[in-house]
Amino acid sequence: MALSIRLSRGGSKKRPYYRIVVADARSPRDGRFIEKIGNYNPLLGKDDEKRVVLDAERAKHWLGNGAQPTDRVARFLDAAGVRERPARANPKKAEPGEKAKERAEERAEKLKAAEEASQAETEAVVAAEVDAATETPTAEAEKVADATAEQ
C-alpha cells in the first residue's frame, strides 16, 4: 500500500484549516486516512507557533514505513527538523515569456533611438555655440558687449 503524508482540508468557505494526515495514496484528499499527525492553519501569522503543529515522532515513524510527503508537508518536516528537503532549482521559472521578451526589446530600441536623438541634438547645439564663438564679432555686437560690460 502506497502511503502519503498530506494535507486534508477542513474549515468553512474562505477559512481553510488543514489536518496533516497519513493516508493511502489512492484515497480522496478529504476522505479516509490512517492517522492524523498534526494540523496547519494558514490564517495565522507566519511567526505564530500554532500555525503548524506536528507530531515529529509519529512523522518519523511513518517516514520509516515508506510514507512519501507532499511538497508542502515536506516543507513542514524540514522546518521541524524531521527530514531535510533537497533544494530545488528551476532556472526557467524566472525567465520571462516570449511576449515579455518582445516588449522588452521594443522598449530597448525606443530608448536607444531617443538617446541617439538627444545626443544628435546636443551635438548640434554645441556645434552652433562653437560656430557662434569663432565668428568675428560685428561692430554692433562689440557696442552691445561694451555697454553690458560698463553696467
Coordinates of N, CA, C and O in Angstrom, one line a residue:
M1 N 0.9 -1.2 0.0 CA 0.0 0.0 0.0 C 0.9 1.2 0.0 O 1.8 1.4 0.8
A2 N 0.7 2.2 -0.9 CA 1.5 3.4 -1.0 C 0.9 4.4 0.0 O -0.3 4.8 -0.1
L3 N 1.8 4.8 0.9 CA 1.3 5.8 1.9 C 1.8 7.2 1.5 O 2.8 7.4 0.9
S4 N 1.0 8.2 1.9 CA 1.3 9.6 1.6 C 1.0 10.4 2.9 O 0.0 10.2 3.6
I5 N 1.9 11.3 3.2 CA 1.7 12.3 4.3 C 1.3 13.6 3.6 O 2.1 14.1 2.8
R6 N 0.0 14.0 3.8 CA -0.5 15.1 3.0 C -1.5 15.9 3.8 O -1.7 15.6 5.0
L7 N -2.0 17.0 3.2 CA -2.9 17.9 3.9 C -4.3 17.4 3.5 O -4.6 17.1 2.4
S8 N -5.2 17.5 4.5 CA -6.6 17.2 4.3 C -7.4 18.5 4.7 O -7.3 19.0 5.9
R9 N -8.1 19.1 3.8 CA -8.7 20.4 4.0 C -10.0 20.3 4.9 O -10.8 19.4 4.7
G10 N -10.1 21.2 5.8 CA -11.3 21.4 6.6 C -11.6 22.8 6.7 O -11.1 23.6 5.9
G11 N -12.5 23.2 7.5 CA -12.8 24.6 7.7 C -13.9 25.0 6.7 O -14.3 24.2 5.8
S12 N -14.4 26.2 6.9 CA -15.5 26.7 6.0 C -15.0 27.4 4.8 O -13.8 27.5 4.6
K13 N -15.9 27.9 4.0 CA -15.5 28.6 2.8 C -14.7 29.8 3.1 O -15.0 30.6 3.9
K14 N -13.6 29.9 2.4 CA -12.6 31.0 2.6 C -12.0 31.1 3.9 O -11.4 32.1 4.3
R15 N -12.1 30.0 4.7 CA -11.5 29.9 6.0 C -10.8 28.6 6.2 O -11.2 27.7 6.9
P16 N -9.7 28.3 5.4 CA -9.2 27.0 5.4 C -8.5 26.6 6.7 O -7.9 27.4 7.4
Y17 N -8.5 25.3 6.9 CA -7.8 24.7 8.0 C -7.5 23.3 7.6 O -8.3 22.6 7.0
Y18 N -6.2 22.9 7.8 CA -5.8 21.6 7.2 C -5.3 20.7 8.4 O -4.7 21.2 9.3
R19 N -5.6 19.4 8.2 CA -5.0 18.4 9.0 C -3.9 17.7 8.3 O -4.0 17.5 7.1
I20 N -2.8 17.4 9.0 CA -1.7 16.7 8.3 C -1.9 15.2 8.7 O -2.0 14.9 9.8
V21 N -2.2 14.5 7.6 CA -2.6 13.1 7.8 C -1.7 12.1 7.0 O -1.1 12.5 6.1
V22 N -1.7 10.9 7.5 CA -1.1 9.8 6.8 C -2.2 9.0 6.2 O -3.2 8.6 6.9
A23 N -2.2 8.9 4.9 CA -3.3 8.2 4.2 C -2.8 7.4 3.0 O -1.7 7.5 2.6
D24 N -3.7 6.5 2.6 CA -3.4 5.7 1.4 C -3.4 6.7 0.2 O -4.2 7.5 0.1
A25 N -2.4 6.5 -0.7 CA -2.3 7.5 -1.8 C -3.5 7.5 -2.7 O -3.8 8.4 -3.4
R26 N -4.3 6.4 -2.7 CA -5.4 6.3 -3.6 C -6.7 6.8 -3.0 O -7.7 7.0 -3.7
S27 N -6.7 7.2 -1.7 CA -7.9 7.7 -1.0 C -8.1 9.2 -1.4 O -7.1 9.9 -1.7
P28 N -9.3 9.7 -1.3 CA -9.5 11.1 -1.7 C -8.9 12.1 -0.7 O -8.5 11.7 0.4
R29 N -8.7 13.3 -1.2 CA -8.0 14.3 -0.4 C -8.6 14.5 1.0 O -7.8 14.5 2.0
D30 N -9.9 14.6 1.1 CA -10.5 14.9 2.4 C -11.2 13.6 2.9 O -12.0 13.7 3.8
G31 N -10.9 12.5 2.3 CA -11.5 11.2 2.7 C -10.8 10.5 3.8 O -10.2 11.0 4.7
R32 N -10.9 9.2 3.7 CA -10.3 8.3 4.7 C -8.8 8.4 4.9 O -8.1 8.6 3.9
F33 N -8.4 8.4 6.1 CA -7.0 8.5 6.4 C -6.6 7.5 7.5 O -7.5 7.0 8.2
I34 N -5.3 7.2 7.7 CA -4.9 6.2 8.7 C -4.7 6.9 10.0 O -5.2 6.4 11.0
E35 N -4.0 8.0 10.0 CA -3.7 8.7 11.3 C -3.5 10.2 11.0 O -2.9 10.6 10.0
K36 N -3.9 11.0 12.0 CA -3.7 12.4 12.0 C -2.4 12.7 12.8 O -2.4 12.3 13.9
I37 N -1.5 13.4 12.2 CA -0.2 13.6 12.9 C 0.0 15.1 13.1 O 1.1 15.5 13.7
G38 N -0.9 16.0 12.7 CA -0.7 17.4 13.0 C -1.8 18.2 12.3 O -2.8 17.7 11.8
N39 N -1.6 19.5 12.4 CA -2.6 20.4 11.7 C -1.8 21.7 11.2 O -0.7 22.0 11.7
Y40 N -2.4 22.4 10.3 CA -1.9 23.6 9.7 C -3.0 24.6 9.5 O -4.0 24.3 8.9
N41 N -2.8 25.8 10.1 CA -3.7 26.9 10.0 C -3.1 28.0 9.2 O -2.3 28.8 9.8
P42 N -3.3 28.2 7.9 CA -2.7 29.2 7.1 C -3.1 30.6 7.4 O -2.5 31.6 7.0
L43 N -4.2 30.8 8.2 CA -4.7 32.1 8.5 C -3.9 32.8 9.6 O -4.0 34.0 9.8
L44 N -3.2 32.0 10.4 CA -2.3 32.5 11.4 C -1.0 33.1 10.8 O -0.7 32.8 9.7
G45 N -0.4 34.0 11.6 CA 0.8 34.6 11.1 C 2.0 33.6 10.9 O 2.0 32.6 11.6
K46 N 2.9 34.0 10.1 CA 4.0 33.1 9.8 C 4.9 32.8 11.0 O 5.5 31.8 11.1
D47 N 4.9 33.7 11.9 CA 5.7 33.6 13.1 C 5.0 32.9 14.3 O 5.6 32.7 15.3
D48 N 3.7 32.6 14.1 CA 2.9 32.0 15.1 C 3.3 30.6 15.3 O 3.3 29.8 14.3
E49 N 3.5 30.2 16.6 CA 3.9 28.8 16.8 C 2.7 27.8 16.6 O 3.0 26.6 16.4
K50 N 1.5 28.3 16.6 CA 0.3 27.4 16.4 C 0.0 27.2 14.9 O -1.0 26.5 14.6
R51 N 0.7 27.9 14.0 CA 0.4 27.8 12.6 C 0.6 26.4 12.1 O -0.3 25.8 11.4
V52 N 1.7 25.7 12.5 CA 1.9 24.3 12.1 C 2.2 23.6 13.4 O 3.1 23.9 14.1
V53 N 1.3 22.6 13.7 CA 1.5 21.7 14.9 C 1.7 20.3 14.3 O 0.9 19.8 13.6
L54 N 2.9 19.7 14.6 CA 3.2 18.5 14.0 C 3.8 17.5 15.1 O 4.7 17.9 15.9
D55 N 3.4 16.3 15.1 CA 3.9 15.2 16.0 C 5.1 14.6 15.2 O 5.0 13.8 14.4
A56 N 6.3 15.1 15.6 CA 7.5 14.8 14.9 C 7.9 13.3 15.0 O 8.3 12.6 14.1
E57 N 7.6 12.7 16.2 CA 7.9 11.3 16.4 C 7.0 10.4 15.5 O 7.6 9.5 14.9
R58 N 5.8 10.7 15.4 CA 4.9 9.9 14.5 C 5.3 10.1 13.0 O 5.2 9.2 12.2
A59 N 5.7 11.3 12.7 CA 6.1 11.6 11.3 C 7.3 10.8 11.0 O 7.4 10.2 9.9
K60 N 8.3 10.7 11.9 CA 9.5 9.8 11.7 C 9.1 8.4 11.5 O 9.6 7.7 10.7
H61 N 8.1 7.9 12.3 CA 7.7 6.5 12.3 C 7.1 6.2 10.9 O 7.5 5.3 10.2
W62 N 6.2 7.1 10.4 CA 5.6 6.9 9.1 C 6.6 7.0 7.9 O 6.5 6.3 6.9
L63 N 7.5 7.9 8.1 CA 8.6 8.1 7.0 C 9.4 6.8 7.0 O 9.8 6.3 5.9
G64 N 9.7 6.2 8.2 CA 10.4 5.0 8.2 C 9.6 3.8 7.6 O 10.2 2.8 7.1
N65 N 8.3 3.9 7.6 CA 7.5 2.9 7.0 C 7.2 3.1 5.5 O 6.4 2.4 4.9
G66 N 7.9 4.1 4.9 CA 7.8 4.4 3.5 C 6.8 5.4 3.0 O 6.5 5.5 1.8
A67 N 6.2 6.2 3.9 CA 5.3 7.2 3.5 C 6.0 8.4 2.8 O 7.1 8.7 3.2
Q68 N 5.4 8.9 1.8 CA 6.0 9.9 1.0 C 5.3 11.3 1.3 O 4.1 11.3 1.0
P69 N 6.0 12.3 1.7 CA 5.3 13.6 2.0 C 5.1 14.4 0.7 O 5.8 14.3 -0.2
T70 N 4.0 15.2 0.7 CA 3.8 16.1 -0.4 C 4.8 17.2 -0.3 O 5.5 17.4 0.7
D71 N 4.8 18.1 -1.3 CA 5.8 19.2 -1.2 C 5.6 20.1 0.0 O 6.5 20.5 0.7
R72 N 4.3 20.5 0.2 CA 4.0 21.4 1.4 C 4.4 20.7 2.7 O 5.0 21.3 3.6
V73 N 4.0 19.5 2.8 CA 4.3 18.8 4.1 C 5.8 18.6 4.2 O 6.3 18.6 5.3
A74 N 6.5 18.4 3.1 CA 8.0 18.2 3.2 C 8.6 19.5 3.7 O 9.6 19.5 4.5
R75 N 8.0 20.7 3.4 CA 8.5 21.9 4.0 C 8.3 22.0 5.5 O 9.2 22.4 6.2
F76 N 7.1 21.5 5.9 CA 6.9 21.5 7.4 C 7.8 20.5 8.1 O 8.4 20.9 9.1
L77 N 8.1 19.4 7.5 CA 9.0 18.4 8.1 C 10.4 19.0 8.1 O 11.2 18.7 9.1
D78 N 10.8 19.7 7.1 CA 12.1 20.3 7.1 C 12.3 21.4 8.2 O 13.3 21.4 8.9
A79 N 11.2 22.2 8.3 CA 11.2 23.2 9.4 C 11.3 22.6 10.8 O 11.9 23.2 11.7
A80 N 10.6 21.4 10.9 CA 10.6 20.8 12.2 C 11.9 20.0 12.5 O 12.1 19.5 13.6
G81 N 12.7 19.8 11.5 CA 14.0 19.1 11.6 C 13.8 17.6 11.5 O 14.7 16.8 11.9
V82 N 12.7 17.1 11.0 CA 12.4 15.7 10.9 C 13.1 15.1 9.6 O 13.7 14.0 9.7
R83 N 13.0 15.8 8.5 CA 13.5 15.3 7.2 C 14.0 16.5 6.4 O 13.3 17.5 6.3
E84 N 15.2 16.4 5.9 CA 15.8 17.5 5.2 C 15.2 17.5 3.7 O 15.1 16.4 3.1
R85 N 14.8 18.6 3.3 CA 14.2 18.8 2.0 C 15.3 19.2 1.0 O 15.9 20.3 1.2
P86 N 15.5 18.5 -0.1 CA 16.6 18.9 -1.0 C 16.2 20.2 -1.7 O 15.0 20.4 -2.0
A87 N 17.2 21.0 -2.0 CA 16.9 22.3 -2.7 C 16.5 22.0 -4.1 O 17.1 21.1 -4.7
R88 N 15.6 22.7 -4.6 CA 15.1 22.5 -6.0 C 15.5 23.7 -6.8 O 15.4 24.9 -6.3
A89 N 15.9 23.5 -8.0 CA 16.3 24.6 -8.9 C 15.5 24.5 -10.2 O 15.5 23.5 -10.9
N90 N 14.8 25.6 -10.6 CA 14.1 25.7 -11.8 C 14.5 27.0 -12.5 O 13.8 28.0 -12.3
P91 N 15.6 27.0 -13.2 CA 16.1 28.3 -13.8 C 15.1 28.9 -14.8 O 15.2 30.1 -15.0
K92 N 14.3 28.1 -15.4 CA 13.4 28.6 -16.4 C 12.2 29.3 -15.8 O 11.4 30.0 -16.5
K93 N 11.9 29.1 -14.5 CA 10.8 29.7 -13.8 C 10.8 31.2 -13.9 O 9.8 31.8 -14.1
A94 N 12.0 31.8 -13.6 CA 12.1 33.2 -13.6 C 12.3 33.8 -14.9 O 12.3 35.1 -15.1
E95 N 12.4 33.0 -16.0 CA 12.6 33.6 -17.3 C 11.3 34.1 -17.9 O 10.3 33.4 -17.8
P96 N 11.3 35.3 -18.4 CA 10.1 35.9 -19.0 C 9.6 35.1 -20.2 O 10.4 34.5 -20.9
G97 N 8.4 35.2 -20.6 CA 7.8 34.6 -21.7 C 8.2 35.3 -23.0 O 8.9 36.3 -23.0
E98 N 7.7 34.8 -24.2 CA 8.1 35.3 -25.5 C 7.6 36.7 -25.6 O 8.3 37.6 -26.1
K99 N 6.3 37.0 -25.3 CA 5.7 38.3 -25.5 C 6.5 39.3 -24.6 O 6.7 40.4 -25.1
A100 N 6.8 39.0 -23.4 CA 7.5 39.9 -22.5 C 8.9 40.2 -23.1 O 9.4 41.3 -23.0
K101 N 9.5 39.2 -23.6 CA 10.9 39.4 -24.3 C 10.7 40.4 -25.4 O 11.5 41.3 -25.6
E102 N 9.7 40.2 -26.3 CA 9.4 41.1 -27.4 C 9.2 42.6 -26.9 O 9.8 43.5 -27.5
R103 N 8.4 42.7 -25.9 CA 8.1 44.0 -25.4 C 9.4 44.7 -24.8 O 9.6 45.9 -25.0
A104 N 10.2 43.9 -24.2 CA 11.5 44.4 -23.6 C 12.4 44.9 -24.8 O 13.1 45.9 -24.7
E105 N 12.5 44.1 -25.8 CA 13.3 44.5 -27.0 C 12.8 45.8 -27.6 O 13.6 46.7 -28.0
E106 N 11.5 45.9 -27.8 CA 10.9 47.1 -28.4 C 11.2 48.3 -27.5 O 11.6 49.4 -28.0
R107 N 11.1 48.2 -26.1 CA 11.4 49.3 -25.2 C 12.9 49.7 -25.3 O 13.2 50.8 -25.3
A108 N 13.7 48.7 -25.5 CA 15.2 49.0 -25.6 C 15.5 49.7 -26.9 O 16.3 50.6 -26.9
E109 N 14.8 49.3 -28.0 CA 15.0 50.0 -29.3 C 14.5 51.5 -29.2 O 15.2 52.4 -29.7
K110 N 13.4 51.7 -28.6 CA 12.9 53.1 -28.4 C 13.8 53.9 -27.6 O 14.0 55.1 -27.9
L111 N 14.3 53.3 -26.5 CA 15.2 54.1 -25.6 C 16.5 54.4 -26.3 O 17.0 55.5 -26.2
K112 N 17.0 53.5 -27.1 CA 18.2 53.7 -27.9 C 18.0 54.8 -28.9 O 18.9 55.7 -29.1
A113 N 16.9 54.8 -29.6 CA 16.6 55.8 -30.6 C 16.4 57.2 -29.9 O 16.9 58.2 -30.4
A114 N 15.8 57.2 -28.7 CA 15.7 58.5 -28.0 C 17.0 59.0 -27.6 O 17.3 60.2 -27.7
E115 N 17.9 58.1 -27.1 CA 19.3 58.6 -26.7 C 20.0 59.1 -27.9 O 20.7 60.1 -27.8
E116 N 20.0 58.4 -29.1 CA 20.6 58.9 -30.3 C 20.1 60.3 -30.7 O 20.9 61.1 -31.1
A117 N 18.8 60.5 -30.6 CA 18.2 61.7 -31.0 C 18.7 62.8 -30.0 O 19.0 63.9 -30.5
S118 N 18.7 62.6 -28.8 CA 19.1 63.6 -27.8 C 20.6 63.9 -28.0 O 21.0 65.0 -27.8
Q119 N 21.4 62.9 -28.3 CA 22.8 63.1 -28.5 C 23.1 63.9 -29.7 O 23.9 64.8 -29.7
A120 N 22.3 63.6 -30.8 CA 22.5 64.4 -32.0 C 22.1 65.9 -31.8 O 22.7 66.8 -32.3
E121 N 21.0 66.1 -31.0 CA 20.5 67.4 -30.7 C 21.6 68.2 -29.9 O 21.9 69.3 -30.1
T122 N 22.2 67.5 -28.9 CA 23.2 68.1 -28.1 C 24.4 68.5 -28.9 O 25.0 69.6 -28.8
E123 N 24.8 67.6 -29.8 CA 26.0 67.9 -30.7 C 25.7 69.1 -31.6 O 26.5 69.9 -31.9
A124 N 24.4 69.2 -32.1 CA 24.0 70.3 -32.9 C 24.1 71.6 -32.1 O 24.6 72.6 -32.7
V125 N 23.7 71.6 -30.9 CA 23.7 72.8 -30.1 C 25.1 73.2 -29.8 O 25.5 74.4 -29.9
V126 N 26.0 72.2 -29.5 CA 27.4 72.5 -29.2 C 28.1 73.1 -30.5 O 28.8 74.0 -30.4
A127 N 27.8 72.5 -31.6 CA 28.3 73.0 -32.9 C 27.9 74.4 -33.1 O 28.7 75.2 -33.6
A128 N 26.6 74.7 -32.9 CA 26.2 76.1 -33.1 C 26.9 77.1 -32.2 O 27.2 78.2 -32.6
E129 N 27.1 76.7 -30.9 CA 27.8 77.5 -30.0 C 29.2 77.8 -30.4 O 29.7 78.9 -30.3
V130 N 29.9 76.7 -30.9 CA 31.3 76.8 -31.3 C 31.3 77.7 -32.5 O 32.2 78.6 -32.6
D131 N 30.4 77.6 -33.5 CA 30.4 78.5 -34.6 C 30.1 79.9 -34.2 O 30.8 80.8 -34.8
A132 N 29.2 80.1 -33.3 CA 29.0 81.5 -32.8 C 30.2 82.1 -32.1 O 30.5 83.3 -32.3
A133 N 30.9 81.3 -31.4 CA 32.1 81.8 -30.7 C 33.3 82.0 -31.6 O 34.1 82.9 -31.3
T134 N 33.4 81.3 -32.7 CA 34.5 81.5 -33.6 C 34.3 82.6 -34.6 O 35.2 83.0 -35.3
E135 N 33.0 83.0 -34.8 CA 32.8 84.1 -35.8 C 33.4 85.4 -35.3 O 33.5 85.7 -34.1
T136 N 33.8 86.3 -36.3 CA 34.3 87.6 -36.0 C 33.1 88.5 -35.6 O 32.1 88.5 -36.2
P137 N 33.3 89.1 -34.4 CA 32.2 90.0 -34.0 C 32.0 91.2 -34.9 O 32.9 91.8 -35.4
T138 N 30.7 91.6 -35.0 CA 30.4 92.8 -35.8 C 30.5 94.0 -34.9 O 30.6 93.9 -33.7
A139 N 30.5 95.1 -35.6 CA 30.6 96.4 -34.8 C 29.4 96.6 -33.9 O 29.6 97.0 -32.7
E140 N 28.2 96.2 -34.3 CA 27.1 96.3 -33.4 C 27.2 95.4 -32.2 O 26.9 95.8 -31.1
A141 N 27.7 94.2 -32.4 CA 27.9 93.2 -31.3 C 28.9 93.7 -30.3 O 28.8 93.6 -29.1
E142 N 30.0 94.4 -30.8 CA 31.0 95.0 -29.9 C 30.4 96.1 -29.1 O 30.7 96.2 -27.9
K143 N 29.5 96.9 -29.7 CA 28.9 98.0 -28.9 C 28.0 97.5 -27.8 O 28.0 98.0 -26.7
V144 N 27.3 96.4 -28.1 CA 26.4 95.8 -27.1 C 27.2 95.2 -26.0 O 26.9 95.3 -24.8
A145 N 28.3 94.5 -26.3 CA 29.2 93.9 -25.3 C 29.8 95.0 -24.4 O 29.9 94.8 -23.2
D146 N 30.3 96.1 -25.0 CA 30.8 97.2 -24.2 C 29.8 97.8 -23.3 O 30.1 98.1 -22.2
A147 N 28.6 98.0 -23.8 CA 27.5 98.6 -23.0 C 27.2 97.7 -21.8 O 27.0 98.2 -20.7
T148 N 27.1 96.4 -22.0 CA 26.8 95.5 -20.9 C 28.0 95.4 -19.9 O 27.8 95.2 -18.7
A149 N 29.2 95.5 -20.4 CA 30.4 95.5 -19.5 C 30.4 96.7 -18.6 O 30.9 96.6 -17.5
E150 N 30.0 97.9 -19.1 CA 30.0 99.1 -18.3 C 29.0 99.1 -17.2 O 29.2 99.7 -16.2
Q151 N 27.9 98.4 -17.5 CA 26.9 98.4 -16.4 C 27.3 97.4 -15.4 O 27.2 97.3 -14.3

